[in-house]
């Protein structure tokens, strides 16, 4: 799963540091909802919660389980002037009949239960299953998630209870599963549809036979390279074959039509070679991305494009030698000048998207990668309604321990500072943060024990009394136990009972404090904006405290948002570097500044027009739109190269359009058919991919066959190269 995250980034380093200090942030959320809207404190609900805990708590993939059904409680006793805790006992009694109305009221105000363990109306309770830290890096990660999901028991029939299982691992697994199954199915469909289009377009059967015979050879060569380099699969592996299959049809169309007409393959082969090079150059720019799957995809498609071209062209050369030698003239009439089409193309290429660039948004929410009817989406939405915000937004405070006479965590006054920090954090977030789990939460919990008759806990601050109690009976023994200065048999029973909970608040070496925030799913830019606002408005004030070394944000929401930002940067970087490389190649081929400039303008107009269409339709950017950007850039330049090389060969735009115009039209239709089949997928990202691809291919044909010839007639008719 870490394939998604940018390599070598400070954000990923902080995420790993958080994992090392507090354990993994990978969790499964199991929400149990009572359809009758009765309080969850009934025998059936508690029985199901306890059955879920028993099913997963001893699993080797699980670190701990946190639920209202396995919390342990204690009371505070006082002897003389000393307050001390009693031995821990279960938070809930064995029988629901033992729960009094006073208990129910206390449960509602308990801050520990307001951290995603209990719905505010009491209609749902949750089990948070914390996974082992090393699970995420294992090759069988997704299988382990499914195995855990299968171990969770279902509610009894007729009980009125419902169980929802969600969490980032569940959504990630569902997304990859659908991407692979849909990708394989659509690959077969695209192959059949493209073949049908090529047959209707008049490509000879012997050329189609050569096309299909070339694929086992190409796949064998690529498979050998994969085995020799020991390249693992990645999340874009399912797109490698479809992209190679669809983009290689252009070579088949141009060479196959030349064979049918009895023309020499020399000129067409040269143009197809240059287009294979442009495709490889375009995808090679993806290897500059710090996102490992995109970098691997760029290398694989770049090499695959050259291999498939060499093998296919070799088979087509054999077909050409056995083809009839009679020359059949091209029957396509010369393209007429159509000023309205050219004017429309110019208007479409105006940068209208600059009027409201904020409409371009990245699809960062994994729920929107899946169809709304998918069970994983329905479970996530239902759990969000009953439990609240789930996205992890972590704030970590690093503590200086070597420059102070007293460890800050054993100083009750330090907790007043942490309370002020949490209040500033929530205030600056402006209502975005749904809940916070921190040492402050623990102190508020202690307040309910020390002063049970106070107002609801959300209305009073942490007191010195609670801080002193926590330091003496919880924090100091906790740090001593992990430092090895206190024997396990002398450990406080209270610390033993609360250790798993305290490990989520304090690092075992006492150098970090966690403020585990839960926020709703937001756009990546909004998450990063929140992190930057806290870094600018809140953190500097508290980093001046000599006890605090640094403060930073991390968590899945920050990491996924940083990935989204990097995907956008990769798209722009690929567009710029790929465009520059292709522009240089165009000039080396054309050797004319004027024609080269017109070709560049036509290609830029295509890109801008496509951006306008996507902007108007509000098609969001996503991980797959990066692949689409590079594919379309190569397709646009391919059409330009075929047209301009034909112009150089014949010295006439009309004759060039006679020769390559039908091939460009057929290749555009076959490409649109191949990419368009992805619209039949249930995945919204595949549907958007198909719409964007069809629009891009259509615009490339419009500007290369209509706008560019008109510009050449108007501005380059006197050019010697023309």
XYZ file of C-alpha atoms in Angstrom:
722
model
C 0.000 0.000 0.000
C 2.941 2.331 0.568
C 3.397 2.298 -3.221
C 0.907 5.152 -3.149
C 3.104 7.438 -1.102
C 5.874 9.694 -2.427
C 9.349 8.232 -1.960
C 11.925 10.111 0.082
C 9.497 12.805 1.213
C 9.524 14.449 4.608
C 5.825 13.580 4.927
C 6.520 9.851 4.577
C 9.416 10.056 7.036
C 7.135 11.661 9.635
C 4.503 8.997 9.005
C 7.062 6.245 9.647
C 8.256 8.089 12.746
C 4.668 8.162 14.006
C 4.321 4.427 13.349
C 7.504 3.713 15.290
C 6.392 5.829 18.247
C 2.703 4.923 18.592
C 2.162 1.843 16.459
C 0.470 1.719 13.102
C -2.368 4.029 12.156
C -3.928 1.151 10.193
C -7.304 0.394 11.729
C -10.488 -1.458 10.913
C -13.637 0.159 12.246
C -16.499 -2.202 13.099
C -19.706 -0.317 13.903
C -22.666 -2.118 15.467
C -25.926 -0.280 14.910
C -29.283 -0.932 16.537
C -32.089 -0.466 13.970
C -34.640 0.039 16.730
C -32.690 3.131 17.879
C -32.684 1.763 21.413
C -29.572 2.354 23.508
C -26.821 -0.090 22.623
C -26.602 -1.194 26.250
C -28.668 -4.284 25.713
C -27.736 -7.937 25.915
C -27.764 -8.607 22.168
C -25.601 -5.633 21.273
C -23.069 -6.203 24.031
C -22.985 -9.906 23.215
C -22.169 -9.121 19.584
C -19.475 -6.595 20.574
C -17.846 -9.149 22.860
C -18.049 -11.815 20.143
C -16.265 -9.458 17.704
C -13.528 -8.773 20.254
C -13.073 -12.464 21.011
C -12.846 -13.269 17.284
C -10.002 -10.844 16.479
C -8.116 -9.823 19.631
C -5.754 -12.829 19.571
C -5.191 -12.700 15.817
C -1.470 -12.273 14.933
C -2.331 -9.402 12.578
C -4.052 -7.407 15.363
C -2.193 -5.218 17.834
C -5.142 -4.295 20.063
C -8.899 -3.796 20.089
C -10.631 -0.828 21.662
C -14.348 -0.961 22.411
C -16.813 -0.001 25.092
C -17.212 -3.734 25.733
C -13.593 -4.317 26.789
C -12.697 -1.052 28.536
C -11.645 -1.358 32.143
C -12.702 1.096 34.830
C -11.519 2.046 38.313
C -12.657 4.172 41.214
C -10.700 6.694 43.282
C -10.371 6.111 46.993
C -9.002 8.506 49.584
C -7.134 7.650 52.762
C -5.996 10.601 54.807
C -4.624 12.995 52.180
C -3.723 10.361 49.609
C -5.943 9.600 46.596
C -5.271 6.289 44.905
C -7.072 4.100 42.327
C -8.771 0.821 43.037
C -8.016 -2.305 41.059
C -9.398 -2.105 37.503
C -12.665 -3.738 36.689
C -14.732 -4.039 33.468
C -16.259 -0.726 32.408
C -19.601 -2.418 31.797
C -21.063 -5.066 34.093
C -21.700 -8.554 32.819
C -25.475 -8.038 32.900
C -27.276 -5.051 31.417
C -29.747 -5.231 34.294
C -26.983 -3.943 36.573
C -26.676 -0.678 34.598
C -28.546 2.111 36.365
C -29.848 5.388 34.927
C -26.978 7.154 36.698
C -24.561 4.833 34.924
C -26.128 5.596 31.559
C -25.819 9.324 32.205
C -22.191 8.854 33.197
C -21.484 6.870 30.043
C -22.886 9.699 27.904
C -20.550 12.287 29.419
C -17.443 10.125 29.611
C -14.796 11.692 27.294
C -13.262 8.294 26.559
C -16.533 7.177 24.972
C -16.803 10.308 22.839
C -13.728 9.365 20.801
C -15.567 7.226 18.266
C -16.580 4.445 20.654
C -20.199 5.428 21.074
C -22.710 7.327 18.949
C -24.086 10.458 20.577
C -27.637 9.089 20.554
C -26.488 5.710 21.877
C -27.747 3.867 18.793
C -24.337 2.526 17.780
C -21.064 1.376 19.287
C -17.750 0.730 17.605
C -14.755 -1.586 17.832
C -11.491 -0.055 16.667
C -9.160 -2.861 15.552
C -5.547 -1.632 15.538
C -3.401 -3.640 13.132
C 0.213 -4.688 13.634
C 2.785 -2.127 12.492
C 4.574 -4.522 10.118
C 1.400 -5.675 8.357
C 1.251 -2.806 5.870
C 4.609 -3.677 4.312
C 3.823 -7.361 3.778
C 3.063 -8.814 0.352
C -0.061 -10.568 1.715
C -1.440 -7.349 3.244
C -4.696 -7.383 1.263
C -5.263 -11.084 1.933
C -4.806 -10.482 5.661
C -7.378 -7.680 5.588
C -9.912 -9.953 3.886
C -9.165 -12.750 6.360
C -9.804 -10.412 9.292
C -12.961 -9.148 7.640
C -14.229 -12.718 7.307
C -13.597 -13.438 11.021
C -15.984 -10.712 12.188
C -19.259 -12.416 13.175
C -22.568 -11.411 11.659
C -25.486 -10.293 13.893
C -28.171 -12.846 14.762
C -31.143 -12.917 12.407
C -34.068 -10.826 13.591
C -31.958 -9.014 16.176
C -32.292 -5.623 14.481
C -28.529 -5.188 14.676
C -26.330 -4.283 11.716
C -22.556 -4.520 11.411
C -20.517 -2.144 9.221
C -16.832 -2.814 8.560
C -14.775 0.011 7.120
C -11.395 1.701 7.301
C -8.674 2.692 4.850
C -7.414 -0.920 4.408
C -10.914 -2.144 3.484
C -11.456 0.640 0.944
C -7.967 0.185 -0.490
C -8.534 -3.532 -0.972
C -11.950 -3.025 -2.590
C -10.522 -0.433 -4.978
C -7.634 -2.604 -6.156
C -9.885 -5.637 -6.490
C -12.310 -3.806 -8.771
C -9.513 -2.166 -10.736
C -8.021 -5.559 -11.553
C -11.251 -7.425 -12.322
C -12.635 -4.580 -14.433
C -9.269 -4.065 -16.118
C -9.050 -7.696 -17.274
C -12.655 -7.761 -18.466
C -12.361 -4.459 -20.294
C -9.072 -5.507 -21.895
C -10.837 -8.426 -23.574
C -13.743 -6.194 -24.608
C -11.423 -3.513 -25.982
C -9.533 -6.108 -28.021
C -12.760 -7.347 -29.644
C -14.134 -3.849 -30.264
C -10.888 -2.504 -31.759
C -10.642 -5.556 -34.018
C -14.204 -4.984 -35.230
C -13.470 -1.328 -35.991
C -10.314 -2.237 -37.905
C -12.146 -4.887 -39.952
C -14.889 -2.409 -40.838
C -12.191 0.155 -41.670
C -10.727 -2.125 -44.320
C -7.524 -3.340 -42.679
C -6.543 -6.572 -44.507
C -7.063 -9.825 -42.649
C -3.408 -10.804 -43.130
C -2.360 -7.576 -41.344
C -4.715 -8.347 -38.478
C -3.230 -11.824 -38.335
C 0.260 -10.342 -38.129
C -0.951 -8.044 -35.346
C -2.218 -10.936 -33.242
C 0.829 -13.104 -33.978
C 3.140 -10.315 -32.847
C 1.628 -10.176 -29.378
C 2.915 -13.538 -28.036
C 6.418 -12.560 -29.146
C 6.159 -9.082 -27.587
C 4.702 -10.436 -24.352
C 7.406 -13.098 -24.191
C 10.157 -10.492 -24.518
C 8.545 -8.185 -21.957
C 7.878 -11.109 -19.598
C 11.537 -12.126 -19.797
C 12.569 -8.591 -18.912
C 10.147 -8.595 -15.966
C 11.587 -11.854 -14.652
C 15.202 -10.792 -15.101
C 14.638 -7.471 -13.322
C 12.342 -9.056 -10.695
C 9.789 -6.257 -11.066
C 6.802 -6.634 -8.693
C 3.226 -5.809 -9.616
C 1.914 -2.367 -8.712
C -1.459 -0.629 -8.691
C -1.120 0.447 -12.362
C -0.006 -2.960 -13.637
C -3.529 -3.626 -14.879
C -3.225 -0.712 -17.345
C 0.032 -1.791 -19.011
C -1.474 -4.297 -21.463
C -4.540 -2.190 -22.402
C -2.335 0.858 -23.071
C 0.117 -1.125 -25.206
C -2.711 -2.875 -27.031
C -4.649 0.284 -27.828
C -1.746 2.595 -28.688
C -0.117 0.023 -30.996
C -3.186 -0.037 -33.241
C -2.031 3.233 -34.861
C 0.966 1.425 -36.381
C -1.329 -1.334 -37.633
C -3.723 1.180 -39.202
C -1.101 3.228 -41.073
C 0.983 0.262 -42.263
C -2.045 -1.948 -42.938
C -3.703 0.686 -45.097
C -0.465 1.236 -47.023
C -0.280 -2.528 -47.674
C -3.915 -2.608 -48.824
C -3.292 0.253 -51.254
C -0.060 -1.305 -52.496
C 2.078 1.619 -51.326
C 5.628 1.416 -50.065
C 5.985 0.916 -46.320
C 9.157 2.984 -46.144
C 7.582 6.389 -45.453
C 4.825 5.025 -43.251
C 7.328 2.913 -41.312
C 9.479 5.975 -40.668
C 6.470 7.923 -39.394
C 5.375 4.996 -37.203
C 8.904 4.675 -35.792
C 8.878 8.339 -34.832
C 5.450 7.973 -33.209
C 6.693 4.958 -31.220
C 9.607 7.101 -30.040
C 7.268 9.959 -29.067
C 5.059 7.541 -27.097
C 8.114 6.171 -25.295
C 9.400 9.672 -24.555
C 6.032 10.756 -23.196
C 5.700 7.811 -20.820
C 9.359 7.946 -19.838
C 8.688 11.298 -18.156
C 6.558 9.443 -15.602
C 9.729 7.791 -14.308
C 10.603 11.181 -12.798
C 7.669 10.887 -10.387
C 8.449 10.099 -6.728
C 5.301 7.930 -6.738
C 6.700 4.453 -7.311
C 3.738 2.981 -9.283
C 3.770 5.891 -11.754
C 7.547 5.691 -12.146
C 7.357 1.946 -12.846
C 4.466 2.402 -15.254
C 6.413 5.027 -17.202
C 9.410 2.707 -17.614
C 7.248 -0.291 -18.566
C 5.169 1.529 -21.190
C 8.216 3.305 -22.640
C 10.019 0.006 -23.171
C 6.846 -1.841 -24.148
C 6.001 0.683 -26.881
C 9.374 0.174 -28.567
C 9.264 -3.620 -28.234
C 5.723 -3.940 -29.626
C 6.573 -1.592 -32.507
C 9.723 -3.505 -33.507
C 7.964 -6.881 -33.368
C 4.771 -5.699 -35.111
C 6.642 -3.840 -37.854
C 8.720 -6.966 -38.487
C 5.577 -9.055 -38.995
C 4.030 -6.360 -41.209
C 7.184 -6.254 -43.355
C 6.757 -9.981 -43.985
C 3.119 -9.394 -44.926
C 4.100 -6.565 -47.299
C 6.531 -8.831 -49.156
C 3.774 -11.352 -49.829
C 1.125 -8.724 -50.682
C 0.076 -7.935 -54.298
C 2.395 -5.402 -55.935
C -0.319 -3.448 -57.751
C -0.654 0.148 -56.616
C -4.163 1.372 -55.824
C -4.598 5.159 -55.684
C -6.081 6.731 -52.578
C -9.772 7.424 -53.132
C -10.352 9.840 -50.282
C -11.197 13.328 -51.615
C -9.053 16.234 -50.468
C -10.250 17.894 -47.311
C -12.082 21.144 -47.919
C -11.521 24.288 -46.004
C -14.246 24.716 -43.453
C -13.858 28.043 -41.752
C -16.597 27.448 -39.123
C -14.773 24.356 -37.857
C -11.503 26.259 -37.618
C -13.195 29.176 -35.820
C -14.817 26.730 -33.393
C -11.431 25.152 -32.748
C -9.870 28.527 -31.991
C -12.692 29.437 -29.601
C -12.430 26.096 -27.817
C -8.690 26.645 -27.328
C -9.163 29.851 -25.345
C -8.172 29.160 -21.700
C -11.675 29.410 -20.266
C -10.709 27.253 -17.289
C -8.699 30.181 -15.902
C -12.017 31.860 -15.043
C -12.486 29.413 -12.156
C -9.422 27.160 -11.804
C -10.646 25.923 -8.423
C -13.130 23.705 -10.299
C -10.170 21.433 -11.015
C -10.075 19.164 -7.982
C -8.273 15.947 -7.207
C -10.294 12.842 -6.410
C -8.556 12.042 -3.136
C -11.412 10.315 -1.311
C -11.148 6.557 -1.888
C -14.921 6.291 -1.492
C -15.328 8.207 -4.751
C -13.088 5.753 -6.603
C -15.697 3.053 -5.960
C -19.294 2.831 -7.238
C -21.836 4.160 -4.680
C -23.579 0.776 -4.575
C -20.433 -1.105 -3.506
C -20.805 -2.690 -0.023
C -17.531 -1.092 1.148
C -18.884 2.374 0.292
C -22.235 1.720 1.941
C -20.547 0.437 5.107
C -18.231 3.462 5.217
C -21.081 5.936 4.773
C -23.214 4.190 7.391
C -20.344 4.060 9.889
C -19.622 7.740 9.304
C -23.230 8.622 10.104
C -23.323 6.739 13.388
C -19.738 7.108 14.620
C -18.717 10.438 13.094
C -15.538 11.616 11.389
C -13.019 8.839 10.702
C -10.118 10.307 8.691
C -6.919 10.275 10.751
C -5.206 13.644 11.174
C -2.415 13.254 13.693
C -0.547 16.014 15.521
C 2.666 14.926 17.272
C 4.461 17.003 19.922
C 8.132 16.057 20.366
C 9.474 16.661 23.879
C 12.947 17.654 25.034
C 14.032 15.340 27.818
C 17.804 15.853 27.931
C 17.831 19.610 28.659
C 15.403 19.671 31.588
C 15.898 18.736 35.227
C 12.554 16.958 35.289
C 10.910 14.911 32.588
C 8.103 17.126 31.197
C 5.586 14.272 31.274
C 6.093 13.883 35.026
C 5.478 17.606 35.594
C 1.759 18.311 36.266
C 2.219 21.884 35.037
C 3.138 20.588 31.564
C -0.358 19.177 31.121
C -1.848 22.653 31.482
C 0.293 23.631 28.505
C -0.929 20.605 26.553
C -4.517 21.568 27.388
C -3.933 25.060 26.006
C -2.394 23.528 22.898
C -5.413 21.300 22.278
C -7.798 24.233 22.717
C -5.773 26.318 20.252
C -5.732 23.374 17.843
C -9.514 22.997 17.857
C -10.120 26.742 17.632
C -7.779 27.201 14.667
C -9.351 24.247 12.833
C -12.663 26.093 12.822
C -14.932 23.135 13.550
C -13.144 20.787 11.143
C -11.859 18.472 13.879
C -14.580 16.111 15.049
C -12.792 14.596 18.040
C -9.354 14.471 19.663
C -7.776 11.590 21.570
C -4.877 12.893 23.651
C -3.465 12.995 27.191
C -5.950 15.819 27.770
C -8.733 13.308 27.078
C -7.237 11.020 29.710
C -7.167 13.847 32.266
C -10.790 14.714 31.554
C -11.593 11.062 32.081
C -9.835 11.236 35.464
C -11.885 14.300 36.350
C -15.020 12.190 36.131
C -13.480 9.998 38.839
C -12.083 12.739 41.051
C -15.057 15.084 40.833
C -18.015 13.016 39.620
C -20.566 15.673 40.566
C -19.189 18.392 38.285
C -20.880 19.685 35.162
C -20.519 17.677 31.945
C -16.891 17.103 31.122
C -16.914 19.221 27.981
C -17.579 22.320 30.083
C -14.566 22.331 32.417
C -10.812 22.436 32.010
C -8.269 19.906 33.136
C -7.373 20.485 36.781
C -4.054 20.274 38.607
C -5.580 17.612 40.781
C -6.191 15.323 37.792
C -2.719 16.053 36.391
C -1.003 15.146 39.666
C -3.070 11.980 39.956
C -2.186 10.961 36.376
C 1.527 11.617 36.878
C 1.707 9.594 40.070
C -0.453 6.614 39.201
C -0.255 6.398 35.402
C 2.511 8.305 33.611
C 5.456 7.708 35.939
C 4.820 3.938 36.298
C 4.182 3.704 32.525
C 7.531 5.318 31.646
C 9.371 3.328 34.322
C 7.973 0.034 33.084
C 9.070 0.630 29.462
C 12.439 1.945 30.633
C 12.985 -1.341 32.458
C 13.377 0.297 35.873
C 10.228 -1.330 37.224
C 9.719 -5.059 37.175
C 6.658 -6.424 35.447
C 5.471 -8.155 38.627
C 5.561 -4.837 40.497
C 3.652 -2.985 37.826
C 0.538 -1.115 38.803
C -2.592 -3.077 37.804
C -4.070 0.190 36.579
C -1.151 0.798 34.207
C -1.398 -2.792 32.964
C -5.082 -2.311 32.240
C -4.668 1.026 30.466
C -1.324 0.388 28.776
C -2.728 -0.181 25.281
C -4.730 3.023 25.553
C -1.748 4.970 26.909
C 0.481 3.705 24.084
C -1.840 5.589 21.745
C -1.196 8.813 23.704
C 2.460 8.670 24.789
C 5.415 7.071 23.049
C 7.049 4.351 25.126
C 10.305 6.323 25.314
C 8.488 9.392 26.632
C 9.656 11.699 23.818
C 6.386 12.224 21.926
C 2.786 13.100 22.730
C -0.021 12.324 20.314
C -3.119 14.365 19.559
C -5.147 11.947 17.459
C -7.687 14.050 15.576
C -10.544 12.690 13.505
C -11.737 14.841 10.618
C -14.384 14.274 7.925
C -13.303 13.252 4.434
C -12.105 16.430 2.706
C -10.468 17.430 -0.541
C -6.680 16.999 -0.398
C -6.068 20.722 -0.704
C -8.350 21.361 2.280
C -6.423 18.840 4.422
C -3.066 20.335 3.460
C -4.449 23.826 4.003
C -5.506 22.812 7.524
C -2.030 21.401 8.232
C -0.351 24.552 6.894
C -2.680 26.814 8.905
C -1.856 24.982 12.119
C 1.845 25.121 11.270
C 1.555 28.853 10.726
C -0.883 29.949 13.443
C -0.603 27.471 16.332
C 2.673 25.562 16.373
C 5.146 28.511 16.555
C 3.635 29.803 19.798
C 4.088 26.467 21.564
C 7.437 25.559 20.012
C 8.943 28.428 21.994
C 8.324 26.373 25.147
C 11.732 24.976 26.218
C 10.116 21.610 26.942
C 8.836 21.215 23.360
C 11.309 20.349 20.591
C 8.965 20.364 17.575
C 5.385 19.835 16.444
C 4.283 18.260 13.170
C 1.227 16.781 11.466
C 0.928 13.312 9.921
C -1.647 10.549 9.491
C -3.365 8.931 6.523
C -5.324 12.037 5.578
C -2.127 14.108 5.343
C -0.236 11.373 3.514
C -3.004 10.742 0.962
C -3.380 14.501 0.418
C 0.359 14.855 -0.130
C 0.127 12.014 -2.645
C -2.689 13.864 -4.408
C -0.596 17.011 -4.609
C 2.314 15.003 -6.000
C 0.057 13.423 -8.628
C -0.923 16.904 -9.807
C 2.726 17.921 -9.877
C 3.572 14.749 -11.817
C 0.918 15.599 -14.421
C 2.322 19.083 -14.869
C 5.908 17.835 -14.871
C 5.138 15.120 -17.434
C 3.294 17.633 -19.601
C 6.209 20.083 -19.528
C 9.098 17.619 -19.872
C 7.257 15.429 -22.338
C 6.167 18.456 -24.325
C 9.726 19.779 -24.412
C 11.159 16.432 -25.558
C 8.494 16.021 -28.220
C 8.963 19.609 -29.394
C 12.696 18.992 -29.900
C 11.951 15.770 -31.788
C 9.428 17.576 -34.011
C 11.965 20.237 -34.922
C 14.654 17.667 -35.758
C 12.189 15.954 -38.085
C 10.658 19.048 -39.707
C 13.733 21.335 -39.920
C 11.500 24.397 -40.305
C 10.917 26.955 -37.575
C 7.650 28.169 -39.101
C 6.058 24.753 -39.579
C 7.398 23.628 -36.209
C 5.836 26.643 -34.489
C 2.463 26.019 -36.150
C 2.565 22.366 -35.110
C 3.378 23.313 -31.512
C 0.537 25.857 -31.439
C -1.924 23.259 -32.772
C -0.880 20.740 -30.105
C -1.070 23.322 -27.318
C -4.549 24.295 -28.535
C -5.572 20.632 -28.278
C -4.367 20.394 -24.677
C -6.083 23.669 -23.691
C -9.336 22.669 -25.385
C -9.324 19.349 -23.521
C -8.665 21.167 -20.240
C -11.684 23.381 -21.005
C -13.944 20.372 -21.592
C -12.822 18.612 -18.413
C -13.211 21.876 -16.506
C -16.721 22.454 -17.849
C -17.795 18.862 -17.084
C -16.111 19.019 -13.656
C -14.269 15.756 -14.257
C -11.959 15.463 -11.281
C -8.280 14.684 -11.561
C -7.249 11.295 -10.196
C -4.390 8.817 -10.252
C -5.422 7.564 -13.692
C -5.723 11.012 -15.271
C -1.933 11.247 -15.011
C -1.623 8.227 -17.298
C -4.239 9.751 -19.602
C -2.341 13.033 -19.884
C 0.792 11.301 -21.146
C -1.181 8.997 -23.483
C -3.031 11.869 -25.112
C 0.121 13.941 -25.465
C 1.706 11.095 -27.423
C -1.442 10.577 -29.550
C -1.651 14.283 -30.403
C 1.963 14.431 -31.552
C 1.585 11.130 -33.449
C -1.182 12.556 -35.650
C 0.866 15.706 -36.247
C 3.911 13.703 -37.300
C 1.984 11.531 -39.759
C 0.412 14.583 -41.410
C 3.558 16.704 -41.642
C 5.776 13.872 -42.898
C 3.220 13.192 -45.623
C 3.298 16.905 -46.475
C 7.096 16.766 -46.822
C 6.851 13.684 -49.002
C 4.212 14.994 -51.416
C 4.732 18.755 -51.161
C 0.976 19.265 -50.891
C -1.396 19.467 -47.950
C -4.282 18.092 -50.004
C -2.269 15.077 -51.183
C -1.044 14.473 -47.652
C -4.626 14.481 -46.374
C -5.596 12.135 -49.202
C -2.974 9.660 -48.083
C -3.011 9.847 -44.287
C -6.399 11.452 -43.603
C -8.359 8.168 -43.732
C -5.681 6.451 -41.637
C -5.825 9.205 -39.026
C -9.599 8.937 -38.961
C -9.560 5.149 -38.598
C -6.828 5.182 -35.943
C -8.743 7.857 -34.000
C -11.936 5.796 -34.137
C -10.112 2.619 -33.052
C -8.375 4.436 -30.182
C -11.651 6.028 -29.073
C -13.361 2.631 -29.236
C -10.638 1.006 -27.140
C -10.546 3.688 -24.477
C -14.297 4.288 -24.672
C -15.115 0.752 -23.590
C -13.857 1.710 -20.139
C -17.053 3.717 -19.788
C -18.848 0.394 -19.276
C -16.899 -0.106 -16.022
C -18.630 0.263 -12.678
C -15.696 2.332 -11.414
C -16.185 6.113 -11.652
C -12.450 6.602 -12.284
C -12.585 4.317 -15.325
C -15.689 6.107 -16.604
C -13.998 9.490 -16.283
C -10.899 8.032 -17.928
C -13.023 6.946 -20.920
C -14.779 10.311 -21.279
C -11.503 12.215 -21.099
C -9.802 9.892 -23.595
C -12.612 10.117 -26.165
C -12.678 13.925 -25.895
C -8.883 14.125 -26.188
C -8.700 11.834 -29.224
C -11.514 13.723 -30.941
C -9.863 17.068 -30.291
C -6.501 15.747 -31.533
C -8.170 14.757 -34.826
C -9.955 18.117 -35.081
C -6.814 20.209 -34.608
C -4.487 18.002 -36.673
C -6.782 17.397 -39.647
C -8.722 20.687 -39.737
C -6.988 23.481 -37.835
C -3.339 22.644 -38.595
C -3.847 22.307 -42.397
C -5.677 25.650 -42.432
C -2.794 27.257 -40.524
C -0.244 25.724 -42.893
C -2.102 27.081 -45.933
C -2.325 30.523 -44.374
C 1.122 30.955 -42.797
C 3.496 28.394 -44.293
C 2.568 27.998 -47.945
C 5.747 29.839 -49.013
C 8.064 27.931 -46.682
C 10.675 25.933 -48.675
C 10.202 22.989 -46.289
C 6.480 23.115 -46.993
